[in-house]
XYZ file of C-alpha atoms in Angstrom:
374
model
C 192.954 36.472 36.132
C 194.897 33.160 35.978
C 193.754 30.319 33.867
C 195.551 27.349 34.427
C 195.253 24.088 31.906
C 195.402 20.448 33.619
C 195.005 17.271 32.503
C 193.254 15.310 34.583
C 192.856 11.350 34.857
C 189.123 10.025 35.165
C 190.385 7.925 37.850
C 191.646 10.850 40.298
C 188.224 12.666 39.378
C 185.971 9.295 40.162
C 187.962 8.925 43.919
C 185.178 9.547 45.783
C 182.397 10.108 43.666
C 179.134 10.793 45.603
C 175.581 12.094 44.073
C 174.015 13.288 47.241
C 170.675 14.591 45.702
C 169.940 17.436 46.358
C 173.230 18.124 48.306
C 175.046 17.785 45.745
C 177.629 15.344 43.192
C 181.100 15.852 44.255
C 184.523 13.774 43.233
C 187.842 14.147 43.095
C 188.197 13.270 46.463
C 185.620 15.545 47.703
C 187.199 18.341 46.232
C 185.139 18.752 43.149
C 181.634 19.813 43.035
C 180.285 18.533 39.635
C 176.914 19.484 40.367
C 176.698 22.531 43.741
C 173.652 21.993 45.896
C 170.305 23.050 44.493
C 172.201 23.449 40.750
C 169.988 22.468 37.549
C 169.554 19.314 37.279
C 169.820 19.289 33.416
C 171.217 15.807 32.491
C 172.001 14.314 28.989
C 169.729 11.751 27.311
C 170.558 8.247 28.008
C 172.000 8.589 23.674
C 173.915 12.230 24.487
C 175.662 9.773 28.143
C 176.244 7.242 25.945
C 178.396 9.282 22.929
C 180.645 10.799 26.028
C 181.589 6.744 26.488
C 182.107 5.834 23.267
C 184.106 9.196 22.423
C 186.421 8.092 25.252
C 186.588 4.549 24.261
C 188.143 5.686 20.847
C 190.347 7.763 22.277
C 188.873 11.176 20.861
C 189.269 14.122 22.683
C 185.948 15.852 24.754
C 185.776 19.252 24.807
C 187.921 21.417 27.267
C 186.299 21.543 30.742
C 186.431 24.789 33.083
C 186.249 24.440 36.705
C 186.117 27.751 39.301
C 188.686 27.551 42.185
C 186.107 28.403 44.967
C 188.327 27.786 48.018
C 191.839 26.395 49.104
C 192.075 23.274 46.782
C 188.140 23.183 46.111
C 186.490 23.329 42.897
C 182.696 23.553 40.943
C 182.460 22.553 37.350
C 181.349 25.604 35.751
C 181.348 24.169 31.853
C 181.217 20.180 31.446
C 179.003 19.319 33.721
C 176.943 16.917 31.959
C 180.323 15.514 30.214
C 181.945 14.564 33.935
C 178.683 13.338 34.735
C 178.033 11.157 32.044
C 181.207 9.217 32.985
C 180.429 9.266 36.688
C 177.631 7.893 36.441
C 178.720 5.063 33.882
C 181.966 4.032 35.973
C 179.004 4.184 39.122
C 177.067 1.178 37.129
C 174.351 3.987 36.413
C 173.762 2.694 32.792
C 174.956 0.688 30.332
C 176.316 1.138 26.754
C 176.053 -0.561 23.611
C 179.527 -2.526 22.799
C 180.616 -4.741 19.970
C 177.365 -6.832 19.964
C 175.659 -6.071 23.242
C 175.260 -3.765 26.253
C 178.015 -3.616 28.807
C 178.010 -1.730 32.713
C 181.712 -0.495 33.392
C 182.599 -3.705 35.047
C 181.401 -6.032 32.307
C 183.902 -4.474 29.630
C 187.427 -6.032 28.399
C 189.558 -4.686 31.032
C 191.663 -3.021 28.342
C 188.750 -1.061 27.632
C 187.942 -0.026 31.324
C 191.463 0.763 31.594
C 191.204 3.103 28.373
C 188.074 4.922 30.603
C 190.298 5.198 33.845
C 193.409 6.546 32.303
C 191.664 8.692 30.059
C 192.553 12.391 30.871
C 189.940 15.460 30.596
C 191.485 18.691 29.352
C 190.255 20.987 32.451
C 191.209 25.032 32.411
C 191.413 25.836 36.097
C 190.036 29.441 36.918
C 191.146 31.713 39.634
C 190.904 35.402 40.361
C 188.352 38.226 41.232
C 184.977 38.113 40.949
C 184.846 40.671 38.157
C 187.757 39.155 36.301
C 186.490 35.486 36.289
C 182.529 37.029 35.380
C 184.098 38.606 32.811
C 186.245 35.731 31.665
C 183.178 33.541 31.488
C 181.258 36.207 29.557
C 183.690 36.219 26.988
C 184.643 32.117 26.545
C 181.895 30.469 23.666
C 181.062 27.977 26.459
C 180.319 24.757 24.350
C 177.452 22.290 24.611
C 174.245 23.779 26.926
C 174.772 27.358 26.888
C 175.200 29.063 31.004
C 172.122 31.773 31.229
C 173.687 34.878 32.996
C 172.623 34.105 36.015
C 174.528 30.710 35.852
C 177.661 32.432 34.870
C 176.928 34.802 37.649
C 176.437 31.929 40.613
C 179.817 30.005 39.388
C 181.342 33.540 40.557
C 179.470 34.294 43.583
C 179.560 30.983 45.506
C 179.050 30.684 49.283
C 176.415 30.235 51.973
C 174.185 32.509 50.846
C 173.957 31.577 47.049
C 173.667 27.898 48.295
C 170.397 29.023 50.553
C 168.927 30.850 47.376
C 169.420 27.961 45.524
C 167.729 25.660 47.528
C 164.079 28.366 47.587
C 164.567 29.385 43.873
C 166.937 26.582 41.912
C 165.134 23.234 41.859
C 162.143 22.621 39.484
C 159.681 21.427 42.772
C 161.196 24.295 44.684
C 159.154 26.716 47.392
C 159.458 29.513 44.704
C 158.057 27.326 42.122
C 155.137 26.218 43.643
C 154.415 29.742 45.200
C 154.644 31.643 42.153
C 153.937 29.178 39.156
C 150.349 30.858 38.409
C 152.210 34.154 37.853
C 155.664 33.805 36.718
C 156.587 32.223 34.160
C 160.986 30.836 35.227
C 162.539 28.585 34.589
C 164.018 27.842 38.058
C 166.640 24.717 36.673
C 168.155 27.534 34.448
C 168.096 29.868 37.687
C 165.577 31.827 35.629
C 163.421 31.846 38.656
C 166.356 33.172 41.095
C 167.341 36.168 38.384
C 163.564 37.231 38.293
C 163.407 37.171 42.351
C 167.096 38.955 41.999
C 166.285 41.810 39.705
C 162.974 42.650 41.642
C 164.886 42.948 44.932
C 167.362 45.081 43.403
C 164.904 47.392 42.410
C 163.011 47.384 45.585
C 166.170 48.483 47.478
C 167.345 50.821 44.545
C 170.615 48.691 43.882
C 171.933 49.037 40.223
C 172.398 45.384 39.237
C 172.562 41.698 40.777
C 175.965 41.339 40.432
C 176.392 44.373 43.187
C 173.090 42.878 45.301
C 174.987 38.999 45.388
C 178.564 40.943 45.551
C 177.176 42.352 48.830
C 175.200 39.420 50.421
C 177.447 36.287 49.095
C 179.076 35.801 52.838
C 175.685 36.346 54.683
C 174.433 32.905 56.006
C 171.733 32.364 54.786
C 169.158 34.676 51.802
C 166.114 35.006 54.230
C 165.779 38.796 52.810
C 165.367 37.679 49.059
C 163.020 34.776 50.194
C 160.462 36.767 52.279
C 160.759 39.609 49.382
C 159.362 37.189 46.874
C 156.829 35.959 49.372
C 155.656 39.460 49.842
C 155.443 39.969 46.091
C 153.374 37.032 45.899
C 151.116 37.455 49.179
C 150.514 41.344 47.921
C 149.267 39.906 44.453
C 146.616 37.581 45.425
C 145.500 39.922 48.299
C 145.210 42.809 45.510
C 143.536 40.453 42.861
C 141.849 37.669 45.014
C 140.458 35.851 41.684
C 142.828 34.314 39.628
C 143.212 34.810 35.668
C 145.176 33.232 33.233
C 146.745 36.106 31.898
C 148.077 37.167 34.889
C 150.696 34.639 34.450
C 154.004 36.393 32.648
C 153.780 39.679 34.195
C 156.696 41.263 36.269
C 154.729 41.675 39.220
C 158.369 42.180 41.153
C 158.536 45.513 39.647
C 154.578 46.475 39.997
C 154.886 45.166 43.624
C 157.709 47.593 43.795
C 156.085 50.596 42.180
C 152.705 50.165 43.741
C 152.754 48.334 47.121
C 152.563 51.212 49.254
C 148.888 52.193 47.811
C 145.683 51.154 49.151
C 143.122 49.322 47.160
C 139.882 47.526 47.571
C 140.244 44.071 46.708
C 137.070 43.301 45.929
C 136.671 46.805 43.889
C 139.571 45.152 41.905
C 138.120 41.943 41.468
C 134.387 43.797 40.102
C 137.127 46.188 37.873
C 139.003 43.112 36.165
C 135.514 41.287 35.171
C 134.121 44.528 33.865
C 137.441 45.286 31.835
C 137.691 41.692 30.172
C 134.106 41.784 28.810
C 134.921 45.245 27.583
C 135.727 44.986 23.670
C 137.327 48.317 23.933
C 140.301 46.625 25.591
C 142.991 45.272 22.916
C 145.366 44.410 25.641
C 143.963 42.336 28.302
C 147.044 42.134 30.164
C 147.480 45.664 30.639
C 144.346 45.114 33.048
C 145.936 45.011 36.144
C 148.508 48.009 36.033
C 145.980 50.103 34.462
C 143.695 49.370 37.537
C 146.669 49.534 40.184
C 147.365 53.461 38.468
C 144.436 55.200 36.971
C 143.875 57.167 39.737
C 147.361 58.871 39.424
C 148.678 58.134 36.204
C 145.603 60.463 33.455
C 147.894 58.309 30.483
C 146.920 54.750 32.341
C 144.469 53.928 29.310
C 147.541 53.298 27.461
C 148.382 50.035 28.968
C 145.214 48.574 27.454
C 145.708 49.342 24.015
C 142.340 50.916 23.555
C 140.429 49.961 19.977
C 141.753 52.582 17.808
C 139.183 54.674 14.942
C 139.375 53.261 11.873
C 140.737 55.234 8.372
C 136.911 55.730 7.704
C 135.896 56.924 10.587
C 139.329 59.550 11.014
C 138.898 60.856 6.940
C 134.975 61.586 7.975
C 136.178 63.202 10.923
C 138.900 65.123 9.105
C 136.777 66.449 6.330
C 134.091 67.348 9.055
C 136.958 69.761 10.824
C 137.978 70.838 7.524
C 141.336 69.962 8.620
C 141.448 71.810 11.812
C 142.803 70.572 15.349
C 139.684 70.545 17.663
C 141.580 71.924 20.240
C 144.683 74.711 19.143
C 142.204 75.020 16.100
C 145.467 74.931 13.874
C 144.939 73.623 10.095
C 147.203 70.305 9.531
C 147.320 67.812 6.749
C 145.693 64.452 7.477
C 148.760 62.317 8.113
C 149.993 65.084 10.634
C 146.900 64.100 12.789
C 145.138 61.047 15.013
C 142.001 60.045 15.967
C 140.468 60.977 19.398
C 137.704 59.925 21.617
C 135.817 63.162 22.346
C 133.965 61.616 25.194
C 136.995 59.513 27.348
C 136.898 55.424 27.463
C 137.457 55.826 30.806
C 134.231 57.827 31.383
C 132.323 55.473 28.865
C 133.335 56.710 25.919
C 133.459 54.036 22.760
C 135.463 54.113 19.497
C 132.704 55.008 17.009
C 132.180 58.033 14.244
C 130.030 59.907 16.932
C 132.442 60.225 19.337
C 135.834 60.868 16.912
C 137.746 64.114 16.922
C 140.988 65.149 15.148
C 143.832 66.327 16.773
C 146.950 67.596 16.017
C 150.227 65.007 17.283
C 151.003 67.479 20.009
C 147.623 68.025 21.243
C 146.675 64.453 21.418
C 149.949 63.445 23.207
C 149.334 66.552 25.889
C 145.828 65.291 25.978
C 144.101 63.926 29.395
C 140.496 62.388 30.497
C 139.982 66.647 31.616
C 139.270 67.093 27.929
């Protein structure tokens, strides 16, 4: 891994500053991407801009700055984003600033002062080397100011066509995997929140061990058409499945239910008649366990789990106990009250409800090995 310090005059980074939207900030003569296509857009309040001026105008040091070497004399900020752009921006008549008495644009100040901005220098650490070494670099430096997520840390590594065409479907707050999934999953897609989600579900649809192997593998392909139609199948699968919408289906990781449970067949509008029935039902503690529970009762006799079923009461379980005198009601073995749990005799499933009636006392091993046959 090589880390190499610069210092680097504000003047050499403005040369030919351009904020392309959503193509893009670059400087430094083109060489510098402050902001890479479809990045966060994260910016600093108009106060937070402002201090980065006045810092510089006294002649206080910023923060160190790390930049990735992504090519032959190219670079993306990877920490001090916001810091370069807060100076961009002012020196690009962006904003003003409050100055002895009154508010000045770049060109308005004492030339000393402008001067002071242009020859200023920014501390920048320069980072070259493998993928693994600079991931693991970043991992380790305390990044100052707005903390990188890990999926952040992991795009600064794994630049290219590919993560740029991600980007622009998962990595922009009014972006086609926003407005496609917003109901259901809840990403933050300026943090790349949205893009790790869509990331970890694809790696467990193909059976790849992490995302740093999946982008490792696709970071020179042209373009990420396979994540993209992925999540759109995720999506499509869901409202097919459940066609009526609920607001507690937003939050769930339907990447990894898609991938578990795609391949069945279900009745949609069974479903829909399922999910009605099973939020009116008190019985049901968990009301987002709904929808796995209903995509794997048939297969799975511990689904009733997911719903966190309404539980007996101490009442109800020390009736039951003294009733048994003690005994499991099914290996018939004597155990001491806290060495037991409270059963439905009659399944929920098969309309069973949690009152004295239908209680039974089992041992811990019985009522774990326990299914609806009993």
């Amino acid at each position: 891994m090589k880390i190499q310090p610069k210092s680097i005059k504000v003047k050499d980074i403005f040369d030919g500053y351009a904020d392309n939207g959503d193509n893009g900030v670059f400087a430094y003569d083109g060489r510098l991407a402050i902001r890479p296509a479809y990045q966060r857009e994260f910016v600093y309040s108009s106060e937070q801009a402002e201090s980065v001026i006045h810092t510089i105008l006294k002649g206080f040091p910023l923060n160190v700055m790390y930049w990735v070497k992504v090519g032959d004399d190219q670079y993306e900020v990877l920490d001090g984003q916001q810091r370069t752009l807060s100076v961009m921006q002012y020196l690009d008549h962006k904003y003003s600033i409050s100055f002895d008495g009154g508010k000045y644009y770049c060109d308005s100040l004492p030339d000393d002062k402008y001067d002071d901005i242009m020859n200023y220098e920014f501390m920048v650490y320069v980072c070259e080397g493998s993928e693994s070494e600079k991931l693991d670099w970043f991992k380790v430096v305390n990044i100052a100011g707005e903390k990188l997520t890990d999926q952040e840390l992991r795009n600064s590594v794994y630049t290219g066509k590919w993560l740029t065409d991600a980007k622009r479907y998962f990595s922009k707050r009014n972006c086609a995997a926003k407005g496609l999934s917003d109901k259901y999953i809840k990403a933050d897609p300026n943090r790349q929140e949205l893009l790790e989600k869509a990331l970890i579900g694809i790696c467990g649809f193909q059976g790849i061990d992490n995302i740093t192997e999946y982008m490792s593998m696709h970071k020179s392909d042209d373009d990420a058409d396979e994540l993209w139609q992925y999540f759109q199948d995720v999506i499509n699968w869901v409202q097919k499945i459940f066609p009526k919408y609920y607001k507690d289906m937003k939050g769930l990781d339907w990447c990894s239910l898609y991938n578990k449970y795609h391949n069945n067949t279900y009745n949609s509008s069974a479903m829909k008649t399922e999910v009605e029935k099973l939020h009116q039902d008190d019985e049901v503690q968990k009301q987002k366990g709904i929808y796995e529970y209903l995509l794997c009762k048939d297969k799975d006799p511990f689904a009733g789990r997911l719903l966190n079923l309404r539980a007996f009461d101490n009442r109800d379980k020390m009736a039951t106990y003294d009733k048994q005198h003690g005994l499991c009601n099914i290996c018939g073995e004597h155990f001491e009250y806290d060495e037991m749990e409270g059963d439905h005799i009659k399944p929920w499933s098969k309309g069973g409800r949690t009152i004295l009636d239908n209680c039974q006392m089992l041992c811990k091993s019985c009522n774990a090995k326990k299914t609806d046959k009993y």
